[in-house]
XYZ file of C-alpha atoms in Angstrom:
716
model
C 41.482 -2.285 17.740
C 38.295 -4.354 17.386
C 37.029 -5.479 14.013
C 34.235 -7.798 12.955
C 33.800 -10.118 9.996
C 30.129 -10.830 9.389
C 29.335 -14.052 7.552
C 26.038 -14.924 9.192
C 22.877 -14.387 7.167
C 19.213 -14.772 7.935
C 18.160 -18.076 6.483
C 14.502 -18.411 5.557
C 12.763 -21.329 3.935
C 10.419 -24.184 4.447
C 11.970 -27.295 5.984
C 9.955 -30.485 5.857
C 10.531 -32.497 8.999
C 9.949 -36.205 9.405
C 10.822 -37.163 12.984
C 9.296 -40.125 14.745
C 9.684 -38.869 18.314
C 6.589 -37.953 20.297
C 5.789 -34.589 21.805
C 7.918 -33.794 24.831
C 7.367 -31.166 27.534
C 9.214 -27.882 27.826
C 12.989 -28.026 28.211
C 15.612 -25.606 29.389
C 18.174 -24.374 26.895
C 21.127 -26.650 26.166
C 19.227 -29.862 26.875
C 21.393 -32.727 25.602
C 20.682 -36.147 24.160
C 22.046 -38.487 26.812
C 22.221 -41.441 24.400
C 24.628 -39.694 22.005
C 27.824 -41.819 21.770
C 29.883 -38.647 22.055
C 28.743 -35.277 23.313
C 30.613 -32.028 23.873
C 34.058 -33.606 23.993
C 37.220 -31.572 23.373
C 40.227 -33.337 21.841
C 43.558 -31.967 22.961
C 45.702 -34.122 20.636
C 46.205 -36.970 23.124
C 43.833 -39.343 21.285
C 45.300 -41.211 18.338
C 43.931 -40.652 14.850
C 42.549 -44.183 14.480
C 40.406 -43.802 17.618
C 39.092 -40.437 16.433
C 38.106 -41.832 13.029
C 36.358 -44.785 14.654
C 34.325 -42.521 16.929
C 33.438 -40.224 14.028
C 32.145 -43.163 11.998
C 30.078 -44.278 14.988
C 28.498 -40.839 15.183
C 27.777 -40.703 11.455
C 25.882 -43.996 11.663
C 23.805 -42.752 14.601
C 20.245 -42.363 13.324
C 19.276 -38.811 12.374
C 15.898 -38.438 10.722
C 15.851 -34.691 10.257
C 17.098 -33.327 6.952
C 18.594 -29.828 7.377
C 19.288 -27.483 10.303
C 20.888 -24.048 10.361
C 24.009 -23.745 12.520
C 25.840 -20.543 13.529
C 29.306 -20.015 14.996
C 30.266 -16.920 17.018
C 34.035 -16.602 17.558
C 36.157 -13.963 19.287
C 39.716 -13.590 20.524
C 38.864 -10.485 22.546
C 39.984 -8.029 19.844
C 38.306 -9.451 16.756
C 35.143 -11.410 16.113
C 33.812 -13.598 13.318
C 30.299 -14.879 12.704
C 29.865 -17.857 10.416
C 27.030 -20.197 9.479
C 26.423 -23.480 7.715
C 23.726 -26.065 7.079
C 23.730 -29.623 8.347
C 23.679 -32.583 6.003
C 20.734 -34.989 5.850
C 21.956 -36.692 9.040
C 22.104 -33.428 10.985
C 25.937 -33.232 10.869
C 27.786 -29.879 10.767
C 31.420 -28.737 10.925
C 33.367 -25.456 11.315
C 37.104 -24.785 11.119
C 38.160 -22.183 13.655
C 41.130 -20.654 15.425
C 41.745 -20.716 19.176
C 39.352 -18.393 20.963
C 35.965 -18.187 22.681
C 33.176 -19.835 20.670
C 29.427 -20.341 20.796
C 27.512 -22.644 18.435
C 23.769 -22.138 18.011
C 21.234 -23.939 15.839
C 17.631 -23.628 14.755
C 15.087 -25.267 12.497
C 12.151 -23.689 10.703
C 9.009 -25.819 10.980
C 5.970 -24.852 8.913
C 2.624 -26.501 9.522
C -0.353 -24.918 7.752
C -0.520 -21.326 9.082
C 2.006 -21.847 11.880
C 5.744 -21.297 11.612
C 7.897 -22.157 14.620
C 11.667 -22.028 15.091
C 13.058 -24.210 17.909
C 16.483 -22.866 18.953
C 19.330 -23.905 21.206
C 23.032 -23.217 21.693
C 26.096 -24.641 23.374
C 26.872 -21.532 25.345
C 30.378 -20.066 25.279
C 33.304 -22.489 25.378
C 37.059 -22.061 24.951
C 39.113 -23.506 22.128
C 42.780 -23.299 23.193
C 46.025 -23.781 21.295
C 46.072 -27.518 22.035
C 42.527 -28.193 20.800
C 42.409 -29.863 17.400
C 38.808 -31.098 17.442
C 35.690 -30.221 19.444
C 32.385 -32.079 19.370
C 29.276 -30.077 20.183
C 25.893 -31.740 19.755
C 22.736 -29.662 20.115
C 19.194 -30.824 20.772
C 16.227 -28.759 19.586
C 12.891 -29.237 21.339
C 9.595 -28.782 19.528
C 7.397 -27.386 22.344
C 4.115 -28.933 23.398
C 1.115 -26.771 22.391
C -0.697 -26.806 25.733
C -1.960 -23.190 25.686
C -5.074 -21.923 23.897
C -6.270 -18.426 23.048
C -9.936 -17.979 22.136
C -12.172 -14.987 21.648
C -14.322 -12.923 19.326
C -13.788 -9.909 17.084
C -16.556 -7.272 17.104
C -17.513 -4.008 15.457
C -16.881 -1.470 18.223
C -19.865 0.694 17.218
C -22.589 -1.850 16.510
C -21.058 -4.571 18.711
C -21.873 -7.043 15.934
C -19.407 -9.922 15.368
C -16.980 -9.605 12.455
C -16.625 -12.665 10.241
C -13.394 -13.441 8.366
C -11.295 -11.084 10.501
C -7.642 -12.138 10.623
C -6.087 -12.857 14.022
C -2.305 -13.239 14.273
C 0.059 -14.087 17.113
C 3.825 -13.894 17.543
C 5.153 -15.832 20.514
C 8.520 -16.275 22.248
C 9.615 -19.224 24.365
C 11.455 -18.992 27.697
C 15.229 -18.580 27.496
C 14.969 -18.139 23.711
C 14.223 -21.829 23.175
C 11.812 -21.046 20.327
C 9.740 -18.375 18.698
C 6.819 -18.708 16.325
C 4.006 -17.192 14.337
C 0.444 -18.362 13.775
C -2.753 -16.931 12.308
C -6.393 -17.767 11.737
C -9.674 -16.172 10.659
C -12.880 -15.671 12.605
C -15.945 -17.696 11.668
C -19.421 -16.303 10.923
C -19.974 -15.581 14.629
C -16.672 -13.694 14.945
C -15.099 -16.542 16.943
C -11.453 -17.603 16.648
C -9.206 -20.183 18.332
C -5.413 -20.590 18.348
C -3.198 -23.221 19.992
C 0.385 -22.484 21.009
C 3.084 -23.374 23.546
C 3.183 -21.517 26.872
C 5.045 -18.348 25.948
C 5.108 -14.564 25.768
C 2.633 -13.395 23.128
C 1.851 -10.384 20.948
C -1.540 -10.356 19.178
C -2.808 -8.507 16.106
C -6.197 -8.473 14.407
C -7.363 -6.874 11.180
C -10.459 -6.650 9.012
C -11.061 -4.758 5.777
C -12.812 -1.456 6.481
C -11.630 -1.324 10.110
C -8.690 0.070 12.020
C -6.360 -2.760 13.113
C -6.381 -3.906 16.709
C -4.086 -5.869 18.919
C -2.716 -6.562 22.343
C 0.863 -5.970 23.522
C 3.014 -8.458 25.375
C 1.249 -10.881 27.689
C 2.187 -14.275 29.108
C 0.173 -17.459 28.744
C 0.846 -20.756 30.524
C -0.779 -24.163 30.196
C -4.247 -22.617 30.157
C -6.988 -21.122 27.986
C -7.217 -17.341 27.838
C -10.019 -15.256 26.304
C -9.056 -12.191 24.287
C -11.888 -10.269 22.611
C -11.230 -7.402 20.209
C -13.437 -4.437 19.289
C -12.392 -2.804 16.027
C -13.290 0.755 15.068
C -14.694 1.273 11.554
C -12.490 3.340 9.294
C -13.671 6.937 8.857
C -15.437 7.802 5.588
C -13.205 8.544 2.598
C -11.562 11.929 2.695
C -13.002 14.505 0.304
C -9.889 16.674 -0.173
C -7.083 16.117 -2.677
C -3.541 17.304 -3.262
C -2.342 16.313 -6.712
C -0.024 17.483 -9.418
C 3.106 16.731 -11.399
C 6.828 16.673 -10.626
C 8.767 18.294 -13.468
C 12.368 18.873 -14.523
C 12.883 22.605 -14.026
C 15.229 22.782 -17.020
C 13.439 20.714 -19.661
C 9.948 20.785 -18.083
C 9.747 17.044 -18.736
C 7.823 14.909 -16.221
C 9.928 13.027 -13.656
C 8.767 9.469 -13.066
C 9.362 7.519 -9.833
C 10.015 10.708 -7.872
C 9.320 10.383 -4.154
C 6.587 12.744 -2.932
C 5.710 13.179 0.744
C 3.142 15.291 2.562
C 3.273 16.224 6.214
C 0.987 18.240 8.468
C 3.159 19.240 11.418
C 0.102 20.197 13.467
C -1.792 16.909 13.249
C 1.316 14.800 12.442
C -0.491 13.406 9.398
C 2.022 11.906 6.967
C 1.790 10.106 3.651
C 4.076 9.302 0.738
C 3.842 8.092 -2.838
C 5.795 7.976 -6.100
C 5.029 9.625 -9.403
C 3.872 7.569 -12.361
C 5.306 7.623 -15.883
C 3.761 11.055 -16.532
C 5.179 12.534 -13.321
C 1.708 12.575 -11.745
C 0.993 12.058 -8.040
C -2.142 12.264 -5.915
C -3.020 12.287 -2.197
C -6.426 12.011 -0.527
C -6.026 14.107 2.650
C -7.871 15.568 5.639
C -8.189 19.317 6.131
C -4.866 20.802 7.222
C -1.703 22.725 6.413
C 0.749 20.601 4.456
C 4.350 20.649 3.365
C 4.651 18.824 0.043
C 8.204 17.583 -0.632
C 9.533 16.055 -3.856
C 12.801 14.100 -4.103
C 14.579 12.254 -6.875
C 18.114 10.973 -7.364
C 20.312 13.470 -9.234
C 17.896 16.330 -8.448
C 17.790 18.917 -5.696
C 14.962 18.356 -3.243
C 12.148 20.918 -3.378
C 9.149 21.571 -1.164
C 6.124 23.838 -1.028
C 3.345 24.678 1.420
C -0.364 24.242 0.753
C -3.423 24.899 2.910
C -6.353 22.517 2.451
C -9.907 23.488 3.386
C -13.024 21.314 3.268
C -13.688 19.817 -0.208
C -10.537 21.433 -1.653
C -8.887 19.891 -4.698
C -5.495 21.569 -5.003
C -3.169 21.231 -7.976
C 0.440 21.451 -6.753
C 3.149 21.087 -9.402
C 6.757 21.003 -8.153
C 9.837 21.686 -10.278
C 13.154 20.023 -9.426
C 16.510 21.420 -10.459
C 18.897 18.800 -11.866
C 21.958 18.128 -9.751
C 25.291 17.949 -11.556
C 27.802 15.777 -9.719
C 31.212 17.393 -9.304
C 34.208 15.919 -11.071
C 36.664 13.601 -9.333
C 39.052 16.436 -8.502
C 40.597 15.278 -5.198
C 42.524 12.156 -4.203
C 42.648 9.693 -1.327
C 45.910 7.791 -0.898
C 47.827 5.750 1.637
C 49.297 2.347 2.449
C 47.808 -0.921 3.657
C 50.017 -2.738 6.180
C 49.837 -6.154 7.822
C 51.524 -7.164 11.068
C 52.077 -3.469 11.705
C 54.693 -2.966 8.974
C 54.386 -5.431 6.064
C 52.874 -3.843 2.920
C 49.871 -5.800 1.666
C 49.312 -6.223 -2.055
C 45.843 -6.552 -3.630
C 44.063 -5.313 -0.559
C 40.576 -4.120 -1.496
C 40.214 -0.491 -0.405
C 36.790 1.176 -0.297
C 36.243 4.904 0.253
C 32.771 6.067 1.294
C 32.146 9.797 1.153
C 29.479 12.413 0.659
C 28.887 16.008 -0.248
C 26.068 18.301 0.834
C 24.326 21.187 -0.893
C 22.011 23.224 1.288
C 21.388 20.388 3.732
C 20.780 17.769 1.033
C 23.321 14.945 1.198
C 24.661 12.926 -1.748
C 26.763 9.812 -1.156
C 29.519 8.319 -3.276
C 31.735 5.224 -3.151
C 35.096 4.610 -4.774
C 37.245 1.469 -4.606
C 40.665 0.287 -5.719
C 43.382 -2.318 -4.992
C 46.723 -1.723 -3.326
C 49.899 -2.345 -5.369
C 52.913 -4.499 -4.451
C 54.076 -1.783 -2.054
C 50.701 -1.665 -0.313
C 50.062 1.760 -1.868
C 46.629 2.842 -3.057
C 45.384 6.022 -4.737
C 41.855 6.828 -5.902
C 40.165 10.024 -7.089
C 36.987 11.319 -5.440
C 34.528 14.178 -6.125
C 34.937 17.331 -4.061
C 33.412 20.809 -3.765
C 34.637 23.984 -1.999
C 34.037 23.976 1.743
C 31.377 26.394 2.975
C 30.129 24.444 5.976
C 27.275 23.923 6.667
C 25.778 25.137 3.357
C 28.045 23.091 1.119
C 30.965 20.752 1.751
C 32.361 17.342 0.825
C 33.927 14.800 3.149
C 35.414 11.341 3.474
C 33.241 9.286 5.832
C 35.225 6.035 6.037
C 38.056 4.054 4.441
C 37.870 0.247 4.606
C 40.469 -2.379 3.741
C 40.161 -6.134 3.374
C 42.521 -8.846 2.114
C 42.512 -12.619 2.398
C 44.094 -13.904 5.610
C 43.658 -10.650 7.538
C 40.902 -9.136 9.617
C 38.895 -6.431 7.909
C 39.485 -2.933 9.279
C 37.823 0.432 8.842
C 38.720 3.998 9.774
C 35.890 6.474 10.364
C 36.211 10.255 9.989
C 34.107 13.144 11.259
C 34.020 16.898 10.687
C 36.344 18.779 10.368
C 38.943 16.026 9.811
C 36.723 14.507 7.119
C 36.604 17.592 4.849
C 38.084 17.280 1.355
C 38.182 20.101 -1.219
C 39.124 20.248 -4.921
C 42.851 19.566 -5.347
C 43.263 18.015 -1.888
C 45.163 14.777 -1.251
C 43.525 12.960 1.659
C 46.048 10.580 3.284
C 45.136 7.538 5.342
C 47.101 4.358 6.178
C 45.183 1.239 7.228
C 46.647 -1.521 9.425
C 45.284 -5.072 9.279
C 45.823 -7.840 11.819
C 46.538 -11.344 10.477
C 43.945 -14.027 11.121
C 45.264 -16.921 13.222
C 45.409 -20.395 11.737
C 42.097 -22.278 11.919
C 43.667 -25.257 13.662
C 40.554 -26.684 15.319
C 37.542 -28.491 13.850
C 34.243 -27.882 15.656
C 31.647 -30.429 14.611
C 28.590 -32.218 15.869
C 25.009 -33.242 15.241
C 21.780 -31.313 15.560
C 18.750 -33.306 16.668
C 15.090 -32.310 16.827
C 12.695 -34.156 19.117
C 9.019 -33.752 19.904
C 7.711 -33.235 16.377
C 5.359 -35.285 14.249
C 4.145 -33.856 10.965
C 1.203 -34.878 8.855
C 1.248 -33.327 5.396
C -1.485 -30.659 5.476
C -4.443 -30.694 3.120
C -4.062 -28.047 0.435
C -6.490 -25.136 0.713
C -7.482 -22.876 -2.186
C -6.041 -19.358 -2.298
C -7.832 -16.585 -0.477
C -10.635 -15.110 -2.550
C -9.288 -11.826 -3.980
C -10.687 -8.952 -1.933
C -10.193 -5.314 -0.923
C -10.139 -3.928 -4.475
C -8.488 -0.598 -5.136
C -10.306 1.278 -6.602
C -13.128 0.016 -4.410
C -16.265 -1.412 -5.972
C -18.462 1.368 -7.360
C -15.826 4.077 -6.876
C -16.133 7.171 -9.068
C -13.749 9.936 -10.096
C -10.904 7.428 -10.508
C -7.814 8.891 -12.275
C -7.258 7.565 -15.784
C -3.655 6.645 -14.853
C -4.187 4.334 -11.918
C -2.557 1.112 -10.733
C -5.147 -1.387 -9.512
C -4.455 -3.521 -6.446
C -6.177 -6.184 -4.399
C -5.554 -8.448 -1.436
C -4.677 -12.049 -2.225
C -2.483 -14.733 -0.735
C -2.982 -18.305 0.384
C -3.752 -19.846 3.788
C -1.154 -22.572 3.144
C 2.303 -21.350 4.068
C 4.706 -21.732 1.163
C 2.134 -21.983 -1.603
C 2.840 -19.865 -4.667
C -0.125 -17.776 -5.825
C -0.624 -16.245 -9.266
C -3.492 -14.176 -10.608
C -5.509 -13.916 -13.814
C -6.950 -10.473 -14.508
C -10.242 -9.852 -16.305
C -10.775 -6.227 -17.312
C -12.932 -4.250 -19.739
C -15.945 -1.991 -20.271
C -18.544 -4.780 -20.316
C -20.127 -6.341 -17.199
C -18.439 -9.649 -18.130
C -14.885 -8.407 -18.775
C -12.446 -10.430 -20.902
C -9.212 -11.987 -19.615
C -6.055 -9.915 -19.929
C -3.315 -12.014 -21.507
C -0.930 -13.586 -20.714
C -2.221 -13.764 -17.122
C -0.603 -15.857 -14.397
C 1.065 -12.857 -12.724
C 2.429 -12.981 -9.181
C 1.937 -9.320 -8.223
C -1.269 -8.078 -6.623
C -1.168 -4.915 -8.718
C -2.034 -4.204 -12.341
C -1.353 -1.188 -14.551
C -4.012 -1.007 -17.303
C -2.396 1.979 -19.016
C -4.250 5.235 -19.653
C -8.027 4.832 -19.468
C -10.828 6.878 -21.019
C -12.464 9.732 -19.153
C -15.983 9.303 -17.726
C -16.058 5.581 -18.493
C -17.258 2.678 -16.335
C -14.881 -0.290 -16.217
C -15.391 -3.796 -14.832
C -12.725 -6.145 -13.459
C -12.296 -9.475 -11.708
C -9.352 -11.429 -10.250
C -8.997 -15.227 -10.207
C -6.283 -16.572 -7.874
C -4.413 -19.851 -8.551
C -1.995 -21.734 -6.312
C 0.787 -24.079 -7.381
C -1.510 -27.075 -6.750
C -3.903 -25.864 -9.485
C -6.472 -24.842 -6.878
C -8.233 -21.532 -7.474
C -10.607 -18.905 -6.041
C -12.779 -16.582 -8.139
C -13.242 -12.988 -7.054
C -16.433 -11.031 -7.636
C -16.808 -8.564 -10.511
C -15.991 -5.014 -9.401
C -16.613 -1.753 -11.219
C -15.450 1.860 -11.108
C -15.916 5.029 -13.161
C -13.072 7.280 -14.258
C -12.845 11.012 -13.667
C -13.941 13.817 -15.967
C -11.369 15.335 -18.263
C -8.848 17.460 -16.290
C -9.800 21.085 -15.845
C -13.438 20.547 -16.893
C -16.479 21.009 -14.674
C -20.072 20.280 -15.567
C -22.218 23.334 -16.505
C -24.374 24.856 -13.766
C -28.106 25.673 -14.159
C -29.755 27.992 -11.612
C -32.200 30.898 -10.975
C -35.047 29.240 -12.865
C -38.347 31.120 -13.332
C -40.982 30.187 -12.405
C -39.265 28.805 -9.300
C -39.294 25.027 -9.161
C -42.490 23.603 -7.603
C -44.024 27.086 -7.271
C -47.835 27.424 -7.200
C -50.324 30.169 -8.053
C -48.333 31.168 -11.121
C -50.065 33.862 -13.196
C -51.655 32.667 -16.447
C -49.841 32.752 -18.712
C -46.373 33.262 -17.165
C -44.564 36.047 -18.889
C -41.689 33.712 -19.757
C -39.664 30.662 -18.812
C -36.213 31.820 -17.713
C -32.978 30.164 -16.536
C -29.311 31.124 -15.959
C -26.517 28.815 -17.167
C -22.807 28.978 -16.417
C -19.636 27.019 -17.262
C -16.726 27.530 -14.837
C -14.153 27.169 -17.614
C -16.066 29.565 -19.898
C -16.678 26.877 -22.516
C -19.386 27.413 -25.139
C -22.501 25.366 -24.409
C -25.400 23.732 -26.235
C -28.818 24.210 -24.604
C -31.930 22.113 -25.183
C -35.250 23.187 -23.534
C -38.386 21.051 -23.521
C -41.885 21.643 -22.076
C -44.694 19.190 -21.338
C -48.175 20.501 -22.199
C -51.456 19.611 -20.459
C -51.818 16.480 -22.617
C -48.485 15.085 -21.369
C -46.673 15.617 -24.661
C -43.059 16.878 -24.557
C -42.520 19.844 -26.883
C -39.071 21.199 -27.783
C -39.146 24.939 -27.070
C -35.580 25.769 -28.101
C -32.273 24.236 -29.129
C -29.432 26.755 -28.904
C -25.903 25.871 -29.990
C -22.691 27.555 -28.904
C -24.084 29.890 -26.252
C -22.020 31.487 -23.501
C -22.669 32.113 -19.810
C -25.859 34.116 -19.229
C -29.618 34.215 -18.600
C -31.941 32.901 -21.310
C -35.762 33.098 -21.735
C -38.127 30.776 -23.541
C -41.858 31.118 -24.392
C -44.043 28.124 -25.206
C -45.877 28.497 -28.494
C -49.549 27.800 -29.168
C -52.548 28.455 -26.960
C -52.689 25.289 -24.877
C -50.490 26.357 -21.989
C -52.710 28.699 -19.995
C -55.048 26.324 -18.213
C -55.785 27.184 -14.601
C -54.884 24.931 -11.684
C -52.614 22.862 -13.958
C -49.058 21.614 -13.206
C -46.620 22.060 -16.073
C -43.143 20.450 -16.376
C -40.140 21.796 -18.254
C -36.566 20.531 -18.648
C -33.219 22.195 -19.409
C -30.243 20.149 -20.663
C -26.819 21.854 -21.040
C -23.529 20.357 -22.285
C -20.076 21.854 -22.790
C -18.914 18.980 -24.990
C -17.235 17.029 -22.164
C -19.948 16.821 -19.523
C -23.603 17.675 -19.201
C -26.145 18.870 -16.642
C -29.913 18.340 -16.667
C -32.479 20.080 -14.489
C -36.245 19.445 -14.541
C -38.705 21.956 -13.004
C -42.479 22.184 -12.368
C -44.936 25.019 -11.672
C -48.714 25.135 -11.079
C -50.984 27.889 -12.511
C -53.560 29.787 -10.478
C -57.370 29.714 -10.768
C -59.664 26.842 -11.671
C -59.505 25.166 -15.006
C -62.573 26.882 -16.669
C -63.061 29.957 -14.436
C -62.847 33.119 -16.523
C -62.811 36.633 -15.082
C -61.685 40.130 -15.879
C -60.355 40.243 -19.444
C -59.307 36.580 -19.712
C -59.766 34.891 -23.042
C -60.692 31.212 -23.219
C -59.761 29.394 -26.390
C -62.578 27.086 -27.519
C -60.913 26.140 -30.759
C -61.880 22.502 -30.307
C -65.039 22.968 -28.251
C -68.005 22.616 -30.634
C -71.044 23.711 -28.515
C -70.583 25.564 -25.202
C -73.240 26.135 -22.541
C -72.811 29.509 -20.843
C -74.579 30.473 -17.611
C -74.273 34.007 -16.304
C -74.834 34.636 -12.612
C -76.123 38.215 -13.175
C -79.702 39.033 -14.243
C -78.686 39.872 -17.792
C -80.140 37.059 -19.957
C -76.965 35.650 -21.501
C -77.730 32.074 -20.497
C -77.873 29.497 -23.228
C -75.891 27.530 -25.807
C -73.546 29.429 -28.069
C -72.133 28.072 -31.286
C -68.489 29.072 -31.354
C -67.600 30.635 -34.688
C -64.398 30.403 -36.533
C -62.709 33.358 -34.869
C -61.765 30.920 -32.031
C -62.538 33.447 -29.259
C -65.562 33.951 -26.982
C -65.265 37.209 -25.077
C -66.685 37.123 -21.541
C -65.314 40.541 -20.642
C -68.467 41.430 -18.690
C -69.327 37.970 -17.483
C -67.976 37.738 -13.957
C -68.235 34.039 -13.089
C -69.241 31.732 -15.922
C -69.967 28.019 -15.934
C -68.906 26.272 -19.054
C -69.492 22.824 -20.370
C -67.454 21.405 -23.220
C -69.035 18.740 -25.410
């Protein structure tokens, strides 16, 4: 039986190092400090206590300039294993108590310098602690590697081949024999150039720029040299024009379900995306054309999915109802005994039962725990459902036991032995092995060499960028969480943000400000409204960066489309239109069937706009309008008319022109020229009939040239 006690954790943090040693070249693992008074010595009990104490005091006075290291112990006796960790004191001293067995002590330090983080590592390798060992000294030296390698290059737009400024370039690197690993980053300058220094190592590179697909380079090796790595990034495709959106609702109460997980997947193109619903149960995806499965999930609800086909420019409303899941009662029992040394009942052992039940391929987990009594007996109730595998069933997955002084143990179960039904008593005894006495002290010092640190100059935070919604975006939902890209080039700096938001081009500050998240929920916004916002970033050194003012416009009210105006007569920009046109005509339509208000205006030959009609509460249909008065029949004249239609939520305006036929004063056939404002008119007839001369126009406002043919007129 093999068990494992895990006590090691990942330790992250910034450690300030102040070591006077100079930079040293690369070292193999397990390099030792030869001037340590004691190094890797095992005491077997033959040395008297006074000598041991004297040597310990000598070690403690040995100069250690580094403040804290992280030290890990791996121990095994062949059947069990334990991982443990500790921190050194300010002198680099550490200590572990352990039992006889095979051990390995490893150590690392986290060194942060501006954008670079590097972790030098080293270990003792496996060594044996036997029954006679009471004390073991293991000193470990960490080497800060010499940065003798350089990576340079440029980042370009792959289409235009122009350099990309302010692109981020990142590297992760690994030293030989796991002696270190590190991370570093920089940004390209205005010419797209970057430069990074690092130790000879195995490297992975990444590069990114807003508006471009990320790039990178897989594993490669660099020695004491300079390598050139150029990157060509592809611009992101234009925004997708199709949408899948809707609400996730409780199928019983029809209430919206917030924080439900919603995923979409196109199994043909392997396109996948996920999101969560907001407080109103709303979700939205911007998607390419395809065939999608939309799946909604939420704790305590049955999962549900539906299929939707998306064509070009589709906006599909997909609401999904979830049936509430009612957990079964605790109607079965798990019982047994916890034994130590094979037969001794163990009291107060912590027993944990992990189980699950499945309904139609949806799994729900549960955990129950209890303590054993003085007889080692435990009993705990668990939920169970009738077995109808694979459609529905419940099972016990594992039973764990743990008590002080004994190794943890766990028993795993699989189908069909794991099945439990209502009324069942599931029996399981757990046997724990006693831990041996920790009779040996492993201790030592951790030393770092090769590192000099100069406190870096503080840089301001990154200027807030990459706004979402993007600057100038339209059709933004009224329930929308804003986000932006922030951060700070100085590792370890804390960044907070002040938000300025409103409907004026100089938006006011949103109080209280000083938030750490790069998201903001403004609450429900107004429809068809333009908003302005700005982010100011602050670091913990009171340095700041001011973002630009961005704007966006919210969507129209749900379910409402702007009215449509079409089939105008005369056709827009038509020429040779008969004088006068029989009518001005247009067809209007509202997709939702809303009543509309129509306003029609016409510009006469003097350039004056005249309202022809204002109609309120009209429905879909074709409407005609006729200009009044006698000043709209001039020949060879371009007239303009405008139609404005609103359904109360949105409006549409169309402006048209047409040009009449003939010349301005040419009269033929039965045409009538209105000389209402003429005064004297000179008339010349081209035939022999003597009608030439000046005619005083009388007050009937009409001169009839029915038999004139072509007539030249002159208006005073």
